[in-house]
Amino acid sequence: MGVIPFLLGAVVSPLVGIAGENTAVPLGVIILTTSAAAMLSYFLLVKRSSNKKQNAMSKDVVEQF
């Protein structure tokens, strides 16, 4: 799992309560921001497989059944 999620939680957790106890706006902003960062990192860091390799793998799976 690593140390990065724990560090991010330690940095972000005080920001959630920055506007007080009566509003959930900072929580929503934090959730939106971290979700957008996760999606952005996924699309930038994960390589897509080529169609030929993917088609070959799906044919192998079908042949097994």
Backbone as a ProteinNet text record, in pm:
[ID]
protein_1_A
[PRIMARY]
MGVIPFLLGAVVSPLVGIAGENTAVPLGVIILTTSAAAMLSYFLLVKRSSNKKQNAMSKDVVEQF
[TERTIARY]
82.4	0	87.1	190.7	283.8	254.9	344	336.9	265.9	251.8	193.1	48	-40.4	-176.5	-180.3	-90	-86.2	-36.6	63.1	111.7	5.4	-63.3	-169.1	-281	-318.1	-420.2	-377.6	-250.5	-200.1	-199.2	-174.9	-172.2	-312.8	-403.9	-537.6	-633.4	-615.6	-712.9	-732.5	-630.9	-657.7	-733.8	-722.2	-790.2	-941.4	-984.1	-1127.4	-1202.1	-1141.9	-1208	-1172.8	-1113.8	-1064.3	-1175.6	-1295	-1405	-1495.9	-1463.1	-1545.3	-1627.8	-1710.3	-1789.2	-1922.8	-1964.3	-2100.1	-2113.5	-2006.8	-2014.3	-1935	-1983.4	-1915.8	-1848.6	-1842.6	-1784.5	-1636.9	-1553.5	-1413.1	-1398.1	-1481.6	-1477.4	-1508.7	-1610.6	-1646.7	-1536.6	-1473.3	-1363.9	-1245.9	-1214.2	-1103	-1133	-1254.4	-1291.2	-1285.8	-1338.2	-1334.7	-1191.5	-1108.6	-969.4	-890.5	-904.1	-827.9	-879.5	-1009.9	-1064.4	-1014.5	-1010.3	-958.9	-810.4	-734.7	-592.1	-572.1	-656.6	-646.1	-677.1	-782.8	-816.9	-708.1	-655	-549.8	-424.7	-386.2	-267.3	-289.5	-410.9	-440.6	-425.3	-486.4	-482.1	-342.5	-261.5	-126.7	-23.5	-46	57.8	32.1	-92.3	-123.2	-115.5	-37	-24	-142.2	-188.5	-296.3	-234.5	-298.6	-247.7	-292.2	-213.7	-248.3	-369.3	-440.8	-560	-526.3	-411.4	-372.5	-350.4	-280.5	-253.5	-383.6	-469.1	-595.1	-685.7	-692.3	-773.2	-720.1	-587.9	-528.7	-559.8	-555	-585.2	-731.7	-821.3	-963.5	-994.7	-925	-945.6	-898.5	-788.5	-739.4	-841.2	-902.1	-1000	-1121.7	-1166.4	-1282	-1250.9	-1127.8	-1089.8	-1081.7	-1053.5	-1044.9	-1181	-1285.5	-1420.4	-1478.9
-117.9	0	124.7	127.4	237.9	347.9	443.1	552.6	675.6	684.2	803.2	827.8	727.3	755.2	808.3	759.2	807	950.9	984.3	1122.1	1217.9	1175.7	1258.8	1279.3	1175.2	1188	1279.9	1273.6	1361.1	1506.8	1531.5	1669.5	1723.9	1642.2	1687.9	1693.7	1608.6	1601.6	1733.1	1812.9	1941.9	2039.8	2023.8	2115.4	2092.7	1973.1	1942.3	2025.3	2050.4	2126.4	2272.9	2323.2	2460.3	2565.5	2534.7	2632	2612.2	2522.5	2500.2	2373.4	2352.5	2229.3	2238.8	2357.5	2376.4	2366.9	2340.3	2332	2212.4	2154.3	2039.7	2076.9	2207	2251.9	2214	2234.4	2193	2042.5	1962.6	1818.1	1786.8	1851.3	1829.7	1873.4	1985.6	2034.9	1938.6	1887.4	1792.5	1663.5	1612	1489.1	1510.3	1621.5	1651.9	1664.3	1734.2	1755.3	1624.8	1544.1	1419	1319.1	1320.1	1232.3	1273.3	1403.3	1452.2	1419.4	1431.3	1397.6	1248.8	1164.9	1020.3	985.2	1045.4	1018.6	1067.7	1185.8	1241.6	1154.8	1111	1026.1	891.3	837.4	711.4	726.6	830.5	846.9	882.9	944.5	981.4	871.1	786	690.3	546.8	510.8	373.1	361.1	264.8	242.2	160.1	193.2	115.5	4.7	-110	-219.7	-199.8	-255.5	-243.4	-330.7	-296.9	-373	-515.6	-534.6	-668.7	-759.2	-708.3	-788.1	-816	-716.6	-733.9	-833.5	-824.9	-918.8	-1061	-1075.9	-1208.7	-1267.4	-1185.4	-1233.5	-1272.1	-1194.9	-1228.9	-1356.2	-1380	-1504.4	-1624.9	-1608.4	-1717.4	-1751.2	-1650	-1673.7	-1745.9	-1707.4	-1772	-1915.8	-1943	-2078.4	-2169.9	-2115	-2196.9	-2251.9	-2181.7	-2225.1	-2302.8
0	0	0	74.3	69	168.4	168.9	265.3	208.8	78.6	16.3	59.6	66.3	114.5	257.8	341.6	479.6	486.9	406.9	403.7	349.4	244.6	188.9	290.4	361.8	465.6	578	615.6	722.1	679.2	553.3	503.5	484.9	436.3	399.4	518.7	617.4	726.8	802.2	829	894.2	804.3	674.8	582.7	581	616	614.8	718.1	831.8	937.4	940.8	834.4	834.4	843.9	797.1	799.1	919.9	1007.6	1125.7	1115.3	1216.5	1224.4	1152.8	1113.1	1062.1	911.2	840.6	695.3	644.2	536.5	476.2	344.6	315.5	188.9	176.9	279.9	264.9	238.8	301.7	277.6	132.4	78.5	-61.7	-156.4	-124.6	-208.6	-204.7	-87	-73.1	-149.6	-137.1	-207.4	-358.4	-405	-548.4	-599	-524.6	-565.6	-568.1	-463.4	-460.1	-563.9	-589.6	-694.1	-832	-857.7	-985.8	-999.8	-891.9	-896.1	-922.2	-863.8	-886	-1030.5	-1086	-1225.9	-1319.8	-1293.2	-1377.1	-1372.7	-1253.9	-1244.6	-1312	-1304.3	-1372.3	-1523	-1579.1	-1724.2	-1774.1	-1691.3	-1734.1	-1711	-1611.2	-1573.8	-1619.9	-1644.9	-1684	-1835.3	-1880.4	-2024.5	-2073.6	-2189.6	-2250.8	-2334.6	-2333.9	-2414.3	-2558.6	-2648.9	-2789.7	-2820.1	-2923.5	-2960.2	-3001.3	-3067.3	-3110.2	-2989.6	-2890.2	-2772	-2696.2	-2687.2	-2616.2	-2689.3	-2820.9	-2897.5	-2885.7	-2885.9	-2872.4	-2735	-2632.5	-2498.4	-2486.1	-2545.5	-2536	-2614.8	-2726.1	-2801.3	-2720.3	-2647.6	-2561.9	-2453	-2397.7	-2290.9	-2347.2	-2465.9	-2526.2	-2561.2	-2608.7	-2645.7	-2524.2	-2408.6	-2287.7	-2248.3	-2280	-2242.9	-2355
[MASK]
+++++++++++++++++++++++++++++++++++++++++++++++++++++++++++++++++

